[in-house]
mmCIF file with all atom_site columns, C-alpha atoms and ligand atoms in Angstrom:
data_model
loop_
_atom_site.group_PDB
_atom_site.id
_atom_site.type_symbol
_atom_site.label_atom_id
_atom_site.label_alt_id
_atom_site.label_comp_id
_atom_site.label_asym_id
_atom_site.label_entity_id
_atom_site.label_seq_id
_atom_site.pdbx_PDB_ins_code
_atom_site.Cartn_x
_atom_site.Cartn_y
_atom_site.Cartn_z
_atom_site.occupancy
_atom_site.B_iso_or_equiv
_atom_site.pdbx_formal_charge
_atom_site.auth_seq_id
_atom_site.auth_comp_id
_atom_site.auth_asym_id
_atom_site.auth_atom_id
_atom_site.pdbx_PDB_model_num
ATOM   1   C CA  . MET E 1 1   ? -15.463 -15.030 8.101  1.00 0.00 ? 1   MET E CA  1
ATOM   2   C CA  . PRO E 1 2   ? -11.599 -15.020 7.867  1.00 0.00 ? 2   PRO E CA  1
ATOM   3   C CA  . ALA E 1 3   ? -9.510  -16.857 10.527 1.00 0.00 ? 3   ALA E CA  1
ATOM   4   C CA  . SER E 1 4   ? -8.698  -14.688 13.429 1.00 0.00 ? 4   SER E CA  1
ATOM   5   C CA  . LEU E 1 5   ? -5.387  -12.726 13.316 1.00 0.00 ? 5   LEU E CA  1
ATOM   6   C CA  . CYS E 1 6   ? -5.638  -12.054 17.090 1.00 0.00 ? 6   CYS E CA  1
ATOM   7   C CA  . GLY E 1 7   ? -2.957  -13.389 19.382 1.00 0.00 ? 7   GLY E CA  1
ATOM   8   C CA  . THR E 1 8   ? 0.747   -13.061 20.099 1.00 0.00 ? 8   THR E CA  1
ATOM   9   C CA  . TRP E 1 9   ? 3.058   -14.047 17.361 1.00 0.00 ? 9   TRP E CA  1
ATOM   10  C CA  . ASP E 1 10  ? 6.840   -14.601 16.967 1.00 0.00 ? 10  ASP E CA  1
ATOM   11  C CA  . ILE E 1 11  ? 8.559   -13.963 13.646 1.00 0.00 ? 11  ILE E CA  1
ATOM   12  C CA  . ILE E 1 12  ? 10.115  -16.985 11.845 1.00 0.00 ? 12  ILE E CA  1
ATOM   13  C CA  . SER E 1 13  ? 11.113  -15.465 8.571  1.00 0.00 ? 13  SER E CA  1
ATOM   14  C CA  . ASN E 1 14  ? 11.612  -12.069 7.142  1.00 0.00 ? 14  ASN E CA  1
ATOM   15  C CA  . THR E 1 15  ? 12.298  -11.951 3.377  1.00 0.00 ? 15  THR E CA  1
ATOM   16  C CA  . ASN E 1 16  ? 13.519  -8.715  1.737  1.00 0.00 ? 16  ASN E CA  1
ATOM   17  C CA  . PHE E 1 17  ? 13.174  -6.612  4.971  1.00 0.00 ? 17  PHE E CA  1
ATOM   18  C CA  . GLU E 1 18  ? 16.345  -4.893  3.579  1.00 0.00 ? 18  GLU E CA  1
ATOM   19  C CA  . GLY E 1 19  ? 14.716  -3.936  0.228  1.00 0.00 ? 19  GLY E CA  1
ATOM   20  C CA  . TYR E 1 20  ? 11.673  -2.552  1.957  1.00 0.00 ? 20  TYR E CA  1
ATOM   21  C CA  . MET E 1 21  ? 13.810  -0.477  4.331  1.00 0.00 ? 21  MET E CA  1
ATOM   22  C CA  . VAL E 1 22  ? 15.823  0.882   1.334  1.00 0.00 ? 22  VAL E CA  1
ATOM   23  C CA  . ALA E 1 23  ? 12.627  1.862   -0.360 1.00 0.00 ? 23  ALA E CA  1
ATOM   24  C CA  . LEU E 1 24  ? 11.535  3.748   2.778  1.00 0.00 ? 24  LEU E CA  1
ATOM   25  C CA  . GLY E 1 25  ? 14.911  5.586   2.889  1.00 0.00 ? 25  GLY E CA  1
ATOM   26  C CA  . ILE E 1 26  ? 16.128  4.094   6.113  1.00 0.00 ? 26  ILE E CA  1
ATOM   27  C CA  . SER E 1 27  ? 19.802  4.770   6.732  1.00 0.00 ? 27  SER E CA  1
ATOM   28  C CA  . PRO E 1 28  ? 22.377  1.955   6.447  1.00 0.00 ? 28  PRO E CA  1
ATOM   29  C CA  . ASN E 1 29  ? 23.278  2.030   10.158 1.00 0.00 ? 29  ASN E CA  1
ATOM   30  C CA  . LEU E 1 30  ? 19.567  1.747   11.235 1.00 0.00 ? 30  LEU E CA  1
ATOM   31  C CA  . ARG E 1 31  ? 18.952  -0.986  8.581  1.00 0.00 ? 31  ARG E CA  1
ATOM   32  C CA  . LYS E 1 32  ? 21.821  -2.990  10.093 1.00 0.00 ? 32  LYS E CA  1
ATOM   33  C CA  . ILE E 1 33  ? 20.315  -2.802  13.688 1.00 0.00 ? 33  ILE E CA  1
ATOM   34  C CA  . ALA E 1 34  ? 16.732  -3.448  12.381 1.00 0.00 ? 34  ALA E CA  1
ATOM   35  C CA  . LEU E 1 35  ? 17.707  -6.517  10.337 1.00 0.00 ? 35  LEU E CA  1
ATOM   36  C CA  . LYS E 1 36  ? 18.965  -8.283  13.478 1.00 0.00 ? 36  LYS E CA  1
ATOM   37  C CA  . LEU E 1 37  ? 15.681  -7.836  15.476 1.00 0.00 ? 37  LEU E CA  1
ATOM   38  C CA  . LYS E 1 38  ? 13.368  -10.573 16.348 1.00 0.00 ? 38  LYS E CA  1
ATOM   39  C CA  . GLN E 1 39  ? 9.963   -8.871  15.741 1.00 0.00 ? 39  GLN E CA  1
ATOM   40  C CA  . LYS E 1 40  ? 6.861   -9.978  17.502 1.00 0.00 ? 40  LYS E CA  1
ATOM   41  C CA  . LYS E 1 41  ? 3.259   -9.035  16.749 1.00 0.00 ? 41  LYS E CA  1
ATOM   42  C CA  . VAL E 1 42  ? 0.407   -8.679  19.338 1.00 0.00 ? 42  VAL E CA  1
ATOM   43  C CA  . ILE E 1 43  ? -2.941  -8.300  17.593 1.00 0.00 ? 43  ILE E CA  1
ATOM   44  C CA  . GLU E 1 44  ? -5.990  -7.472  19.567 1.00 0.00 ? 44  GLU E CA  1
ATOM   45  C CA  . LEU E 1 45  ? -9.599  -6.583  18.582 1.00 0.00 ? 45  LEU E CA  1
ATOM   46  C CA  . LYS E 1 46  ? -11.343 -4.480  21.245 1.00 0.00 ? 46  LYS E CA  1
ATOM   47  C CA  . GLY E 1 47  ? -14.930 -3.874  20.140 1.00 0.00 ? 47  GLY E CA  1
ATOM   48  C CA  . GLU E 1 48  ? -14.527 -2.490  16.541 1.00 0.00 ? 48  GLU E CA  1
ATOM   49  C CA  . GLN E 1 49  ? -10.975 -1.413  17.042 1.00 0.00 ? 49  GLN E CA  1
ATOM   50  C CA  . TYR E 1 50  ? -7.829  -3.425  15.865 1.00 0.00 ? 50  TYR E CA  1
ATOM   51  C CA  . ILE E 1 51  ? -4.671  -2.854  17.820 1.00 0.00 ? 51  ILE E CA  1
ATOM   52  C CA  . ILE E 1 52  ? -1.540  -4.077  16.205 1.00 0.00 ? 52  ILE E CA  1
ATOM   53  C CA  . LYS E 1 53  ? 1.697   -3.864  18.335 1.00 0.00 ? 53  LYS E CA  1
ATOM   54  C CA  . THR E 1 54  ? 4.985   -4.786  16.761 1.00 0.00 ? 54  THR E CA  1
ATOM   55  C CA  . THR E 1 55  ? 7.600   -5.151  19.350 1.00 0.00 ? 55  THR E CA  1
ATOM   56  C CA  . SER E 1 56  ? 11.414  -5.734  19.534 1.00 0.00 ? 56  SER E CA  1
ATOM   57  C CA  . SER E 1 57  ? 14.284  -5.196  21.806 1.00 0.00 ? 57  SER E CA  1
ATOM   58  C CA  . PHE E 1 58  ? 15.130  -1.949  20.112 1.00 0.00 ? 58  PHE E CA  1
ATOM   59  C CA  . ARG E 1 59  ? 11.847  -0.186  19.229 1.00 0.00 ? 59  ARG E CA  1
ATOM   60  C CA  . ASN E 1 60  ? 8.115   -0.800  19.381 1.00 0.00 ? 60  ASN E CA  1
ATOM   61  C CA  . TYR E 1 61  ? 5.347   0.490   17.093 1.00 0.00 ? 61  TYR E CA  1
ATOM   62  C CA  . THR E 1 62  ? 1.617   0.341   17.663 1.00 0.00 ? 62  THR E CA  1
ATOM   63  C CA  . THR E 1 63  ? -1.305  1.146   15.314 1.00 0.00 ? 63  THR E CA  1
ATOM   64  C CA  . ARG E 1 64  ? -5.031  1.236   16.021 1.00 0.00 ? 64  ARG E CA  1
ATOM   65  C CA  . PHE E 1 65  ? -7.769  1.411   13.483 1.00 0.00 ? 65  PHE E CA  1
ATOM   66  C CA  . ASN E 1 66  ? -11.236 0.564   12.587 1.00 0.00 ? 66  ASN E CA  1
ATOM   67  C CA  . VAL E 1 67  ? -11.753 -1.496  9.405  1.00 0.00 ? 67  VAL E CA  1
ATOM   68  C CA  . GLY E 1 68  ? -13.129 0.821   6.601  1.00 0.00 ? 68  GLY E CA  1
ATOM   69  C CA  . GLN E 1 69  ? -12.431 4.096   8.354  1.00 0.00 ? 69  GLN E CA  1
ATOM   70  C CA  . GLU E 1 70  ? -9.444  6.084   6.966  1.00 0.00 ? 70  GLU E CA  1
ATOM   71  C CA  . PHE E 1 71  ? -7.018  7.332   9.742  1.00 0.00 ? 71  PHE E CA  1
ATOM   72  C CA  . GLU E 1 72  ? -3.935  9.429   10.000 1.00 0.00 ? 72  GLU E CA  1
ATOM   73  C CA  . GLU E 1 73  ? -0.828  7.307   10.720 1.00 0.00 ? 73  GLU E CA  1
ATOM   74  C CA  . PHE E 1 74  ? 2.543   8.581   11.883 1.00 0.00 ? 74  PHE E CA  1
ATOM   75  C CA  . THR E 1 75  ? 5.143   5.970   11.534 1.00 0.00 ? 75  THR E CA  1
ATOM   76  C CA  . LYS E 1 76  ? 7.025   7.020   14.667 1.00 0.00 ? 76  LYS E CA  1
ATOM   77  C CA  . GLY E 1 77  ? 10.435  5.389   15.118 1.00 0.00 ? 77  GLY E CA  1
ATOM   78  C CA  . LEU E 1 78  ? 10.207  3.776   11.624 1.00 0.00 ? 78  LEU E CA  1
ATOM   79  C CA  . ASP E 1 79  ? 10.493  6.177   8.787  1.00 0.00 ? 79  ASP E CA  1
ATOM   80  C CA  . ASN E 1 80  ? 8.691   8.951   10.713 1.00 0.00 ? 80  ASN E CA  1
ATOM   81  C CA  . ARG E 1 81  ? 6.252   9.822   7.812  1.00 0.00 ? 81  ARG E CA  1
ATOM   82  C CA  . ARG E 1 82  ? 2.637   11.022  8.043  1.00 0.00 ? 82  ARG E CA  1
ATOM   83  C CA  . LEU E 1 83  ? 0.256   8.847   6.103  1.00 0.00 ? 83  LEU E CA  1
ATOM   84  C CA  . LYS E 1 84  ? -3.387  8.512   5.382  1.00 0.00 ? 84  LYS E CA  1
ATOM   85  C CA  . SER E 1 85  ? -4.151  4.868   5.976  1.00 0.00 ? 85  SER E CA  1
ATOM   86  C CA  . LEU E 1 86  ? -7.251  2.719   5.228  1.00 0.00 ? 86  LEU E CA  1
ATOM   87  C CA  . VAL E 1 87  ? -7.609  -0.920  6.241  1.00 0.00 ? 87  VAL E CA  1
ATOM   88  C CA  . THR E 1 88  ? -10.176 -3.127  4.537  1.00 0.00 ? 88  THR E CA  1
ATOM   89  C CA  . TRP E 1 89  ? -10.890 -6.950  4.144  1.00 0.00 ? 89  TRP E CA  1
ATOM   90  C CA  . LYS E 1 90  ? -10.083 -8.180  0.594  1.00 0.00 ? 90  LYS E CA  1
ATOM   91  C CA  . GLY E 1 91  ? -11.168 -11.795 0.722  1.00 0.00 ? 91  GLY E CA  1
ATOM   92  C CA  . ASN E 1 92  ? -9.236  -13.397 3.568  1.00 0.00 ? 92  ASN E CA  1
ATOM   93  C CA  . LYS E 1 93  ? -6.623  -10.673 3.746  1.00 0.00 ? 93  LYS E CA  1
ATOM   94  C CA  . LEU E 1 94  ? -6.603  -7.656  6.006  1.00 0.00 ? 94  LEU E CA  1
ATOM   95  C CA  . VAL E 1 95  ? -5.257  -4.958  3.684  1.00 0.00 ? 95  VAL E CA  1
ATOM   96  C CA  . CYS E 1 96  ? -3.855  -1.562  4.544  1.00 0.00 ? 96  CYS E CA  1
ATOM   97  C CA  . GLU E 1 97  ? -3.309  1.151   1.816  1.00 0.00 ? 97  GLU E CA  1
ATOM   98  C CA  . GLN E 1 98  ? -0.981  3.912   3.035  1.00 0.00 ? 98  GLN E CA  1
ATOM   99  C CA  . THR E 1 99  ? -1.053  7.107   1.060  1.00 0.00 ? 99  THR E CA  1
ATOM   100 C CA  . GLY E 1 100 ? 1.628   9.590   1.333  1.00 0.00 ? 100 GLY E CA  1
ATOM   101 C CA  . GLU E 1 101 ? 4.976   10.587  -0.060 1.00 0.00 ? 101 GLU E CA  1
ATOM   102 C CA  . LYS E 1 102 ? 5.760   6.918   -1.124 1.00 0.00 ? 102 LYS E CA  1
ATOM   103 C CA  . ASN E 1 103 ? 4.044   5.149   -3.969 1.00 0.00 ? 103 ASN E CA  1
ATOM   104 C CA  . ASN E 1 104 ? 2.230   1.740   -3.749 1.00 0.00 ? 104 ASN E CA  1
ATOM   105 C CA  . ARG E 1 105 ? 2.818   1.634   0.019  1.00 0.00 ? 105 ARG E CA  1
ATOM   106 C CA  . GLY E 1 106 ? 0.942   -0.675  2.426  1.00 0.00 ? 106 GLY E CA  1
ATOM   107 C CA  . TRP E 1 107 ? 0.639   -4.107  3.939  1.00 0.00 ? 107 TRP E CA  1
ATOM   108 C CA  . ALA E 1 108 ? -1.504  -7.218  4.049  1.00 0.00 ? 108 ALA E CA  1
ATOM   109 C CA  . HIS E 1 109 ? -2.086  -9.745  6.791  1.00 0.00 ? 109 HIS E CA  1
ATOM   110 C CA  . TRP E 1 110 ? -3.591  -13.234 6.478  1.00 0.00 ? 110 TRP E CA  1
ATOM   111 C CA  . ILE E 1 111 ? -3.435  -16.659 8.026  1.00 0.00 ? 111 ILE E CA  1
ATOM   112 C CA  . GLU E 1 112 ? -2.181  -19.729 6.225  1.00 0.00 ? 112 GLU E CA  1
ATOM   113 C CA  . ASP E 1 113 ? -1.451  -23.024 7.743  1.00 0.00 ? 113 ASP E CA  1
ATOM   114 C CA  . ASP E 1 114 ? -1.835  -21.554 11.285 1.00 0.00 ? 114 ASP E CA  1
ATOM   115 C CA  . LYS E 1 115 ? 0.843   -19.014 10.520 1.00 0.00 ? 115 LYS E CA  1
ATOM   116 C CA  . LEU E 1 116 ? 0.359   -15.254 10.419 1.00 0.00 ? 116 LEU E CA  1
ATOM   117 C CA  . HIS E 1 117 ? 1.614   -13.720 7.247  1.00 0.00 ? 117 HIS E CA  1
ATOM   118 C CA  . LEU E 1 118 ? 2.487   -10.143 6.503  1.00 0.00 ? 118 LEU E CA  1
ATOM   119 C CA  . ASP E 1 119 ? 3.525   -8.568  3.325  1.00 0.00 ? 119 ASP E CA  1
ATOM   120 C CA  . LEU E 1 120 ? 4.972   -5.007  3.727  1.00 0.00 ? 120 LEU E CA  1
ATOM   121 C CA  . TYR E 1 121 ? 5.284   -3.176  0.426  1.00 0.00 ? 121 TYR E CA  1
ATOM   122 C CA  . CYS E 1 122 ? 6.659   0.104   -0.786 1.00 0.00 ? 122 CYS E CA  1
ATOM   123 C CA  . ASP E 1 123 ? 7.620   1.352   -4.280 1.00 0.00 ? 123 ASP E CA  1
ATOM   124 C CA  . GLY E 1 124 ? 7.677   -2.134  -5.851 1.00 0.00 ? 124 GLY E CA  1
ATOM   125 C CA  . GLU E 1 125 ? 9.635   -3.675  -2.916 1.00 0.00 ? 125 GLU E CA  1
ATOM   126 C CA  . VAL E 1 126 ? 7.939   -6.484  -0.924 1.00 0.00 ? 126 VAL E CA  1
ATOM   127 C CA  . CYS E 1 127 ? 9.055   -7.786  2.498  1.00 0.00 ? 127 CYS E CA  1
ATOM   128 C CA  . SER E 1 128 ? 7.354   -11.014 3.429  1.00 0.00 ? 128 SER E CA  1
ATOM   129 C CA  . GLN E 1 129 ? 7.201   -11.967 7.108  1.00 0.00 ? 129 GLN E CA  1
ATOM   130 C CA  . VAL E 1 130 ? 5.833   -15.127 8.686  1.00 0.00 ? 130 VAL E CA  1
ATOM   131 C CA  . PHE E 1 131 ? 4.927   -15.573 12.296 1.00 0.00 ? 131 PHE E CA  1
ATOM   132 C CA  . LYS E 1 132 ? 4.117   -18.515 14.439 1.00 0.00 ? 132 LYS E CA  1
ATOM   133 C CA  . LYS E 1 133 ? 1.665   -18.435 17.277 1.00 0.00 ? 133 LYS E CA  1
ATOM   134 C CA  . LYS E 1 134 ? 3.393   -18.104 20.585 1.00 0.00 ? 134 LYS E CA  1
ATOM   135 C CA  . GLY E 1 135 ? 3.334   -21.252 22.627 1.00 0.00 ? 135 GLY E CA  1
ATOM   136 C CA  . CYS E 1 136 ? 2.585   -23.511 19.635 1.00 0.00 ? 136 CYS E CA  1
ATOM   137 C CA  . GLU E 1 137 ? 5.307   -25.340 17.841 1.00 0.00 ? 137 GLU E CA  1
HETATM 138 C C1  . LIG P 2 .   ? 9.066   -2.111  15.539 1.00 0.00 ? 201 LIG P C1  1
HETATM 139 C C2  . LIG P 2 .   ? 10.113  -3.164  15.391 1.00 0.00 ? 201 LIG P C2  1
HETATM 140 C C3  . LIG P 2 .   ? 11.010  -2.824  14.164 1.00 0.00 ? 201 LIG P C3  1
HETATM 141 C C4  . LIG P 2 .   ? 11.911  -1.642  14.514 1.00 0.00 ? 201 LIG P C4  1
HETATM 142 C C5  . LIG P 2 .   ? 12.751  -1.351  13.413 1.00 0.00 ? 201 LIG P C5  1
HETATM 143 C C6  . LIG P 2 .   ? 13.470  -0.057  13.609 1.00 0.00 ? 201 LIG P C6  1
HETATM 144 C C7  . LIG P 2 .   ? 14.025  0.741   12.687 1.00 0.00 ? 201 LIG P C7  1
HETATM 145 C C8  . LIG P 2 .   ? 13.820  0.522   11.168 1.00 0.00 ? 201 LIG P C8  1
HETATM 146 C C9  . LIG P 2 .   ? 12.865  1.646   10.499 1.00 0.00 ? 201 LIG P C9  1
HETATM 147 C C10 . LIG P 2 .   ? 12.029  1.295   9.714  1.00 0.00 ? 201 LIG P C10 1
HETATM 148 C C11 . LIG P 2 .   ? 11.770  -0.004  9.127  1.00 0.00 ? 201 LIG P C11 1
HETATM 149 C C12 . LIG P 2 .   ? 10.256  -0.207  8.655  1.00 0.00 ? 201 LIG P C12 1
HETATM 150 C C13 . LIG P 2 .   ? 9.392   -0.916  9.268  1.00 0.00 ? 201 LIG P C13 1
HETATM 151 C C14 . LIG P 2 .   ? 9.697   -1.805  10.401 1.00 0.00 ? 201 LIG P C14 1
HETATM 152 C C15 . LIG P 2 .   ? 8.995   -3.135  10.170 1.00 0.00 ? 201 LIG P C15 1
HETATM 153 C C16 . LIG P 2 .   ? 7.966   -3.571  10.866 1.00 0.00 ? 201 LIG P C16 1
HETATM 154 C C17 . LIG P 2 .   ? 7.295   -2.544  11.836 1.00 0.00 ? 201 LIG P C17 1
HETATM 155 C C18 . LIG P 2 .   ? 5.742   -2.479  11.610 1.00 0.00 ? 201 LIG P C18 1
HETATM 156 C C19 . LIG P 2 .   ? 5.428   -2.515  10.159 1.00 0.00 ? 201 LIG P C19 1
HETATM 157 C C20 . LIG P 2 .   ? 3.950   -2.359  10.077 1.00 0.00 ? 201 LIG P C20 1
HETATM 158 O O1  . LIG P 2 .   ? 3.491   -1.493  9.371  1.00 0.00 ? 201 LIG P O1  1
HETATM 159 O O2  . LIG P 2 .   ? 3.151   -3.261  10.644 1.00 0.00 ? 201 LIG P O2  1
HETATM 160 C C21 . LIG P 2 .   ? 1.690   -3.218  10.473 1.00 0.00 ? 201 LIG P C21 1
HETATM 161 C C22 . LIG P 2 .   ? 1.207   -4.511  10.148 1.00 0.00 ? 201 LIG P C22 1
HETATM 162 O O3  . LIG P 2 .   ? 1.434   -5.479  11.189 1.00 0.00 ? 201 LIG P O3  1
HETATM 163 C C23 . LIG P 2 .   ? 1.083   -2.628  11.686 1.00 0.00 ? 201 LIG P C23 1
HETATM 164 O O4  . LIG P 2 .   ? 1.543   -1.520  12.097 1.00 0.00 ? 201 LIG P O4  1
#
């Protein structure tokens, strides 16, 4: 049973977010704004459904899914694409494969040293984010 991802998390590092956004085709102006944001994650599990909220002072993004059940994702306010997404556990990682216009797109979440990790990938670019649990130093 993997460590729980649930909770409220504050970002402490965001490596190659620029490269990931370039791969998604985000405009230079929007990238400049997005790079300065302090992202937060709120992860909840209600029954069988995961709810992952990414929040910031500029835009928020929420996704809801059940592990093992493909769903249609619309990346509203991000790159505004329609994807077919499937989340599964691969060992201790919660892995999402996002099928659509972009190749090799998805993300993986896991816990390491009490930190929440997230790799976001698209077309060979990987953005690695680390979050610390809110209220714990
Ligand atoms: C929502 C906060 C960031 C807002 C950035 C605004 C504009 C930039 C446009 C596109 C950048 C691409 C992605 C933004 C990075 C993180 C948002 C959520 C990424 C994601 O797929 O998270 C997963 C895994 O936690 C759950 O949706």
